[in-house]
Amino acid sequence: MSIEQTETGINDATQGTRILLIEDDPDTQELIRALCEGRGDSVDTAADGFLGLRLLSERRHEIVLIDYHLPEMDGYALARLMRELGRPEGRLRLVGVTADRHGLASRRGADTLFDAILVKPLDPQTLFVTLDRLTQPEAMAEPAHPADELWRRRGLSARPRAILCPPPSASEAEAVAQAFSLAGPSTEASVVLVSDESGLEGLRGLRAEGANGLLPAFDLTGRLGASCDGVFQVGNPESWTALAQTVAAFGQRGAALAPGTRSASDARTRLAALMFVADRELRLSAGDEATALAYETGHSKTSLMAAVLQLMEAGTVTCQPVAGGVSARLTQAGRDTLTMGDREPEPSRRASRPNEAVPHPLDRPIETLSSAAAAMSLNVRRLEELNGLVGSQRIDVLLARLSKTLDTAFEGASDRQAIAGQAHTLISSAGNLGFDDLAHTCRALQEAIMAGRDETPYLRAARRAASDAKTHCTQGLALLMPVQ
């Protein structure tokens, strides 16, 4: 839909929301526009902030989706300018869109500047829920607790229900209750708060067993962040935003797990499930580095190594050497197993002996997985969802564009910033289409470069994933979709 076509569209209850999308990557721009138009919204697009400002001044948009990494003027500066030039007749809703999970949230004031922040690759349902929330009339009633409104601005319905480790004293509970709703270790919660070093034992117990083992953990001390999923400081607005985003992300990925995975009691499945919901690689260190704080998984060093080896033998994780040890991450086959569970076998393959042991789902080798995605590093569920939302013709166009991008991806690249730029683009354009393995390796590559680490093993993994994705992009949607 062109700008001229969208200009005449007058929004009402049946015509959706007037959206301005400012995104410089043409593939991401095309997909987001298709998703929004498919649900009845009208969309204007701009590839840079200056054109976005002009369109905003000419049309009455309700929501602006702003990519963080824009040429000439970044998304944060653009959002500030839009707020300063805001129309008096109504509040404009601004949504930050970024592949940098920490960069935008860490900018001072980002939590109040943006009404929501979405992380690439975009999940269509998360996008739709965000758009629906931002177009709802604001409630007139006062929140039940002063902190509830702060959390609502960050996308949560109210104060997160938190388990405090170790159990708090009365004064500690009163202090924490200013920002959280306290929950017991055996009750439903959405986050674990670690208030001192002894609390790591409590976190280890939760991760080892029980229904709350897949919750994100946040450090309240500022010293234990390496063992947790983040650090929370009540006086730092950015940490409120980071916690809200992490809670939401854990919840979304947790909901994608197969029921049997969520309720599993064996240590290795719980470890794999934690790696999935936390979207995290695990670093296993040796020598002196092994004594430093490490991410809490519920395992001792010995049992963690044993569990990782078992998962690696089953094809659920893969390990890469890094300085001082190895880094373990889930394979696409492992993610498929965790989310699809142990599908019932074909009638001709059913066990004929009643007492025959059923193999553990994570013991299945890659080649026996029923999903065609196992061998293609492709999230078929994402592809099926997009096919239903935007149609096969649009997906084939995007696959062809991605294939062309991959022709030269990382070839002869020596400049670290250029490599990081290519990785940044592929996180979105490949991840949006379900190439999770390529998006994951590109994110790891970008983060390694930004952290000043040796990018060689990450670049090697990204090149391998890009080659795999290129092979399957050329097949087109018809061959990538599973046979029904």
XYZ file of C-alpha atoms in Angstrom:
484
model
C 0.000 0.000 0.000
C 1.492 3.374 -1.034
C 1.518 6.584 0.986
C -1.106 8.030 -1.344
C -3.342 5.013 -0.776
C -3.124 5.190 2.989
C -3.735 8.949 3.072
C -7.408 8.584 2.230
C -8.067 5.870 4.799
C -10.150 7.292 7.665
C -9.852 5.220 10.797
C -12.951 4.042 12.621
C -13.927 0.988 14.638
C -13.855 -1.177 11.505
C -10.812 0.258 9.734
C -8.156 -0.368 12.314
C -5.376 1.837 13.573
C -3.394 4.512 11.709
C 0.238 3.464 12.055
C 3.503 5.080 10.978
C 6.353 2.575 10.618
C 9.900 3.970 10.521
C 12.274 1.130 9.629
C 15.294 1.173 7.321
C 15.495 -2.582 6.665
C 13.182 -3.211 3.684
C 12.455 -6.843 4.590
C 11.419 -6.014 8.153
C 9.461 -3.011 6.896
C 7.593 -5.163 4.389
C 6.726 -7.861 6.918
C 5.525 -5.502 9.671
C 3.426 -3.578 7.172
C 1.889 -6.812 5.863
C 1.096 -8.015 9.393
C -0.574 -4.726 10.343
C -2.495 -4.354 7.092
C -3.619 -7.960 7.370
C -5.517 -7.104 10.558
C -7.091 -3.989 9.049
C -4.663 -1.244 10.094
C -3.475 1.476 7.687
C 0.294 1.847 7.500
C 2.604 4.573 6.193
C 6.288 3.698 5.969
C 9.527 5.665 6.091
C 13.135 4.482 5.898
C 14.596 7.330 7.959
C 13.624 9.711 10.723
C 13.378 12.844 8.587
C 10.805 11.313 6.241
C 9.034 9.933 9.299
C 8.753 13.410 10.798
C 7.337 14.773 7.556
C 4.724 12.022 7.317
C 3.770 12.501 10.939
C 3.206 16.216 10.352
C 1.003 15.502 7.315
C -1.151 12.703 8.715
C -2.915 11.863 11.955
C -1.208 8.667 13.075
C -2.177 7.020 16.346
C 0.903 4.804 16.784
C 4.464 5.175 15.522
C 6.715 2.095 15.343
C 10.338 3.300 15.459
C 13.397 1.190 14.716
C 16.204 1.964 17.156
C 19.097 1.772 14.664
C 18.154 4.275 11.973
C 20.539 6.119 9.631
C 21.467 9.739 10.458
C 19.146 10.026 13.486
C 18.630 7.045 15.802
C 15.228 5.970 17.067
C 15.751 7.386 20.549
C 16.535 10.894 19.254
C 13.625 10.662 16.807
C 11.203 9.676 19.567
C 12.328 12.595 21.727
C 11.767 14.983 18.834
C 8.315 13.541 18.176
C 7.392 14.006 21.831
C 8.568 17.631 21.752
C 6.586 18.282 18.571
C 3.582 16.330 19.844
C 0.083 17.358 18.883
C -2.001 18.986 21.625
C -5.218 17.250 20.569
C -4.158 13.767 21.575
C -1.280 11.678 22.857
C 0.850 9.914 20.297
C 1.834 6.341 21.124
C 5.465 5.484 20.402
C 6.781 1.929 20.183
C 10.522 1.231 20.008
C 11.564 -1.736 17.852
C 15.080 -3.068 18.280
C 17.304 -6.100 17.761
C 19.532 -4.801 20.565
C 17.828 -6.219 23.649
C 19.782 -4.022 26.065
C 20.835 -0.938 24.103
C 17.490 0.856 23.882
C 16.320 -0.101 27.366
C 19.578 1.192 28.816
C 19.116 4.698 27.396
C 18.102 7.016 30.207
C 14.436 7.954 29.931
C 13.587 5.278 27.343
C 10.988 3.765 29.678
C 8.989 7.016 29.773
C 9.740 8.066 26.192
C 8.317 4.891 24.635
C 4.945 3.372 25.450
C 6.336 -0.076 24.636
C 9.546 -1.673 23.352
C 9.465 -4.712 21.045
C 12.472 -6.941 20.412
C 13.401 -8.310 16.989
C 12.794 -10.793 15.556
C 9.195 -9.755 16.094
C 6.601 -12.201 17.333
C 3.363 -11.364 15.463
C 1.109 -12.020 18.450
C 3.231 -9.818 20.704
C 2.994 -7.054 18.109
C -0.783 -7.419 17.903
C -1.249 -7.455 21.687
C 0.876 -4.307 21.998
C -1.089 -2.471 19.309
C -4.396 -3.493 20.886
C -3.254 -2.351 24.335
C -2.098 1.032 23.101
C -5.377 1.744 21.323
C -7.557 0.942 24.336
C -9.104 3.924 26.172
C -7.108 4.763 29.281
C -8.796 3.693 32.493
C -9.969 6.563 34.680
C -9.737 4.683 37.957
C -6.653 5.100 40.121
C -4.421 2.001 40.341
C -4.733 -0.092 43.454
C -1.071 0.530 44.302
C 1.201 3.435 43.264
C 3.722 1.047 41.644
C 1.054 -0.606 39.499
C 0.958 2.345 37.117
C 4.756 2.266 36.702
C 4.582 -1.387 35.709
C 1.600 -0.788 33.401
C 3.621 1.765 31.454
C 6.109 -1.014 30.836
C 3.566 -3.532 29.572
C 2.695 -5.477 32.755
C -0.808 -5.490 34.196
C 0.324 -4.684 37.750
C 3.168 -5.312 40.202
C 4.973 -8.578 39.392
C 4.462 -11.355 41.930
C 7.922 -11.996 43.349
C 9.587 -14.736 45.374
C 12.311 -13.257 47.587
C 15.435 -15.325 48.276
C 16.271 -15.726 51.089
C 12.876 -15.339 52.842
C 12.617 -11.697 53.937
C 12.291 -10.170 57.361
C 9.216 -8.040 58.044
C 11.067 -4.825 57.215
C 12.559 -6.300 54.025
C 9.152 -7.546 52.920
C 7.663 -4.102 53.492
C 10.413 -2.460 51.422
C 10.132 -4.914 48.521
C 6.330 -4.609 48.545
C 6.687 -1.000 47.414
C 7.502 -2.309 43.931
C 6.428 -5.970 43.947
C 3.656 -8.205 45.198
C 5.265 -10.878 47.379
C 4.585 -14.561 46.723
C 5.607 -17.719 48.524
C 8.058 -20.296 47.079
C 5.226 -22.705 46.265
C 2.727 -20.139 44.930
C 2.390 -18.733 41.436
C 4.882 -15.961 40.747
C 6.498 -14.168 37.818
C 10.008 -13.300 39.094
C 12.573 -14.346 41.718
C 14.439 -11.611 43.611
C 17.824 -12.379 45.176
C 18.521 -10.023 48.077
C 21.911 -11.349 49.237
C 24.469 -14.050 48.460
C 22.691 -16.646 50.576
C 19.670 -16.179 48.328
C 21.535 -17.957 45.524
C 20.958 -21.221 47.385
C 17.232 -20.561 47.342
C 17.368 -19.743 43.638
C 19.302 -22.969 43.021
C 16.602 -24.939 44.813
C 13.849 -23.338 42.724
C 15.725 -24.011 39.492
C 16.372 -27.621 40.510
C 12.750 -28.541 41.182
C 9.270 -27.117 41.482
C 6.891 -25.112 39.325
C 8.812 -21.844 39.725
C 12.094 -23.093 38.269
C 11.545 -21.317 34.943
C 11.087 -17.828 36.370
C 13.564 -15.016 35.650
C 15.806 -14.064 38.574
C 16.914 -10.516 39.391
C 19.692 -9.411 41.699
C 18.846 -6.680 44.225
C 22.410 -6.245 45.496
C 24.228 -5.163 42.338
C 26.876 -7.843 42.974
C 25.220 -11.071 41.872
C 24.040 -10.172 38.386
C 26.176 -12.852 36.711
C 24.093 -15.523 38.464
C 20.774 -13.938 37.540
C 18.891 -12.701 34.492
C 19.285 -9.051 35.419
C 19.828 -6.491 38.147
C 16.989 -4.449 39.645
C 17.558 -1.085 41.308
C 14.415 0.632 42.536
C 15.814 4.094 41.768
C 16.799 3.231 38.200
C 13.875 3.479 35.723
C 15.816 1.519 33.096
C 16.011 -1.491 35.397
C 12.211 -1.407 35.810
C 11.910 -1.557 32.025
C 14.453 -4.367 31.724
C 12.686 -6.441 34.390
C 9.267 -5.958 32.751
C 10.635 -6.984 29.362
C 12.368 -10.022 30.811
C 9.253 -11.167 32.691
C 7.189 -10.810 29.509
C 9.772 -12.642 27.384
C 10.084 -15.514 29.862
C 6.294 -15.802 29.930
C 5.986 -15.878 26.148
C 8.699 -18.472 25.684
C 7.441 -20.498 28.640
C 3.988 -20.634 27.055
C 5.570 -22.071 23.894
C 6.957 -25.087 25.762
C 5.148 -28.376 25.353
C 3.127 -29.320 28.473
C 5.389 -32.285 29.151
C 8.433 -30.042 29.020
C 6.997 -27.516 31.476
C 6.140 -30.231 33.990
C 9.301 -32.329 33.542
C 11.118 -33.372 36.698
C 14.350 -34.786 35.228
C 17.340 -32.490 35.505
C 18.418 -32.366 31.878
C 14.979 -31.484 30.491
C 14.636 -28.757 33.114
C 18.046 -27.429 32.118
C 17.129 -27.384 28.423
C 13.792 -25.713 29.226
C 15.591 -23.032 31.258
C 17.988 -22.363 28.373
C 14.959 -21.978 26.098
C 12.876 -19.606 28.220
C 15.956 -17.574 29.216
C 17.153 -17.519 25.576
C 20.619 -18.043 26.961
C 23.854 -19.792 26.153
C 25.588 -21.463 29.086
C 29.286 -20.980 29.591
C 31.086 -23.861 31.269
C 34.391 -22.624 32.620
C 37.495 -24.513 33.638
C 40.387 -23.786 35.955
C 40.390 -20.575 37.965
C 37.422 -19.155 36.078
C 35.216 -21.934 37.422
C 35.217 -20.300 40.851
C 33.654 -17.076 39.580
C 29.919 -16.433 39.744
C 28.065 -18.261 36.990
C 24.470 -18.277 35.814
C 22.395 -20.277 38.281
C 20.883 -23.358 36.667
C 20.090 -25.473 39.728
C 23.152 -27.648 39.049
C 26.530 -28.047 40.633
C 29.491 -27.665 38.276
C 29.804 -31.446 37.921
C 26.116 -32.165 37.366
C 25.842 -29.264 34.917
C 28.669 -30.666 32.813
C 27.064 -34.120 32.885
C 23.663 -32.752 31.857
C 25.160 -30.712 29.021
C 27.040 -33.753 27.713
C 23.828 -35.801 27.733
C 21.971 -33.054 25.900
C 24.797 -32.732 23.386
C 24.744 -36.474 22.673
C 21.007 -36.233 22.035
C 21.468 -33.329 19.604
C 19.643 -30.915 21.920
C 22.597 -28.595 22.485
C 25.807 -27.840 20.671
C 29.032 -26.658 22.272
C 31.652 -24.256 20.972
C 35.074 -23.540 22.491
C 35.477 -20.094 24.034
C 38.233 -18.554 26.112
C 38.491 -20.480 29.367
C 35.916 -23.159 28.566
C 32.998 -23.929 26.236
C 29.686 -22.306 25.417
C 26.564 -24.486 25.131
C 23.456 -23.429 23.253
C 20.271 -25.118 22.107
C 20.098 -26.470 18.590
C 17.018 -25.948 16.448
C 16.256 -29.637 16.902
C 16.427 -29.153 20.659
C 14.065 -26.169 20.537
C 11.639 -28.142 18.377
C 11.664 -31.027 20.851
C 11.054 -28.700 23.785
C 8.141 -26.944 22.117
C 6.533 -29.826 20.217
C 7.083 -32.528 22.805
C 7.215 -36.234 22.035
C 4.691 -36.565 19.225
C 2.740 -39.777 19.080
C 4.354 -42.178 16.599
C 2.727 -43.388 13.424
C 0.402 -46.419 13.914
C 2.868 -48.686 12.120
C 5.640 -47.568 14.460
C 3.836 -48.022 17.785
C 5.640 -50.173 20.342
C 4.319 -53.718 20.156
C 5.592 -54.719 23.593
C 3.562 -53.216 26.454
C 6.536 -53.144 28.829
C 8.977 -51.654 26.338
C 10.615 -48.523 27.708
C 9.631 -45.268 26.023
C 12.753 -43.319 25.006
C 13.275 -39.940 26.591
C 12.242 -37.138 24.156
C 15.690 -35.537 24.370
C 17.369 -38.862 23.545
C 15.985 -38.848 20.027
C 18.663 -38.159 17.411
C 18.078 -35.242 15.071
C 17.256 -37.407 12.068
C 14.298 -39.053 13.809
C 12.513 -35.841 14.718
C 9.225 -35.598 12.861
C 9.642 -31.872 12.138
C 11.320 -31.056 8.843
C 12.738 -28.004 10.590
C 15.144 -30.147 12.589
C 17.417 -30.569 9.606
C 16.865 -27.027 8.317
C 17.325 -24.870 11.423
C 13.914 -23.439 10.636
C 11.032 -22.668 12.965
C 8.220 -24.172 10.904
C 5.596 -22.996 13.370
C 6.632 -19.391 12.735
C 6.497 -19.968 8.980
C 3.038 -21.550 9.248
C 1.825 -18.624 11.341
C 3.153 -16.049 8.880
C 1.646 -17.963 5.965
C -1.756 -17.681 7.600
C -1.274 -13.978 8.380
C 0.286 -12.527 5.224
C 0.038 -15.252 2.568
C 2.518 -17.420 0.686
C 3.241 -14.912 -2.076
C 4.603 -12.326 0.334
C 6.640 -14.914 2.200
C 8.231 -16.155 -1.033
C 9.220 -12.562 -1.858
C 10.819 -12.161 1.572
C 12.602 -15.520 1.266
C 14.012 -14.446 -2.095
C 15.227 -11.157 -0.608
C 16.843 -12.943 2.306
C 18.519 -15.365 -0.102
C 20.028 -12.437 -2.000
C 21.293 -10.893 1.243
C 22.869 -14.193 2.250
C 24.785 -14.390 -1.048
C 27.348 -11.967 0.352
C 26.792 -12.289 4.106
C 30.090 -12.291 6.037
C 32.098 -12.960 2.856
C 35.568 -11.446 3.105
C 34.460 -9.322 6.054
C 37.339 -8.090 8.175
C 36.009 -4.900 9.727
C 34.429 -5.799 13.063
C 31.800 -3.072 12.901
C 30.791 -4.109 9.382
C 30.411 -7.697 10.582
C 28.313 -6.518 13.537
C 26.149 -4.495 11.149
C 25.487 -7.497 8.927
C 24.683 -9.614 11.973
C 22.309 -6.950 13.271
C 20.364 -6.913 10.003
C 20.063 -10.704 9.860
C 18.779 -10.967 13.437
C 15.615 -9.339 12.174
C 15.299 -10.334 8.510
C 16.152 -14.007 9.127
C 14.559 -14.330 12.563
C 11.270 -12.845 11.355
C 10.958 -15.701 8.867
C 11.705 -18.399 11.410
C 15.425 -18.943 10.810
C 16.004 -19.037 14.540
C 19.441 -20.627 14.357
C 20.785 -17.895 12.075
C 19.199 -15.148 14.179
C 20.616 -16.677 17.349
C 24.149 -17.025 16.008
C 24.045 -13.483 14.598
C 22.917 -12.096 17.954
C 25.771 -13.940 19.691
C 28.205 -12.602 17.072
C 27.006 -9.027 17.472
C 27.144 -9.190 21.263
C 30.661 -10.707 21.171
C 31.910 -7.869 18.973
C 30.245 -5.185 21.087
C 31.768 -6.738 24.224
C 35.249 -6.790 22.655
C 35.532 -10.587 22.690
C 37.184 -12.679 19.991
C 34.498 -13.031 17.348
C 36.184 -15.877 15.405
C 34.086 -18.835 16.715
C 30.895 -16.760 16.568
C 31.619 -15.675 12.990
C 32.278 -19.285 12.014
C 28.912 -20.330 13.495
C 27.113 -17.443 11.777
C 28.615 -18.355 8.402
C 27.536 -21.971 8.847
C 23.985 -20.901 9.794
C 23.867 -18.440 6.874
C 24.868 -21.198 4.458
C 22.138 -23.476 5.826
C 19.538 -20.723 5.578
C 20.613 -19.855 2.025
C 20.130 -23.456 0.939
C 16.574 -23.535 2.213
C 15.558 -20.012 1.166
C 15.973 -21.029 -2.454
C 13.400 -23.816 -2.021
C 10.539 -21.412 -1.443
C 7.614 -21.753 0.941
C 5.987 -24.749 -0.775
C 8.987 -26.996 -0.105
C 9.745 -25.634 3.358
C 6.284 -26.239 4.779
C 5.685 -29.708 6.261
C 3.458 -32.144 4.402
C 0.039 -32.245 6.091
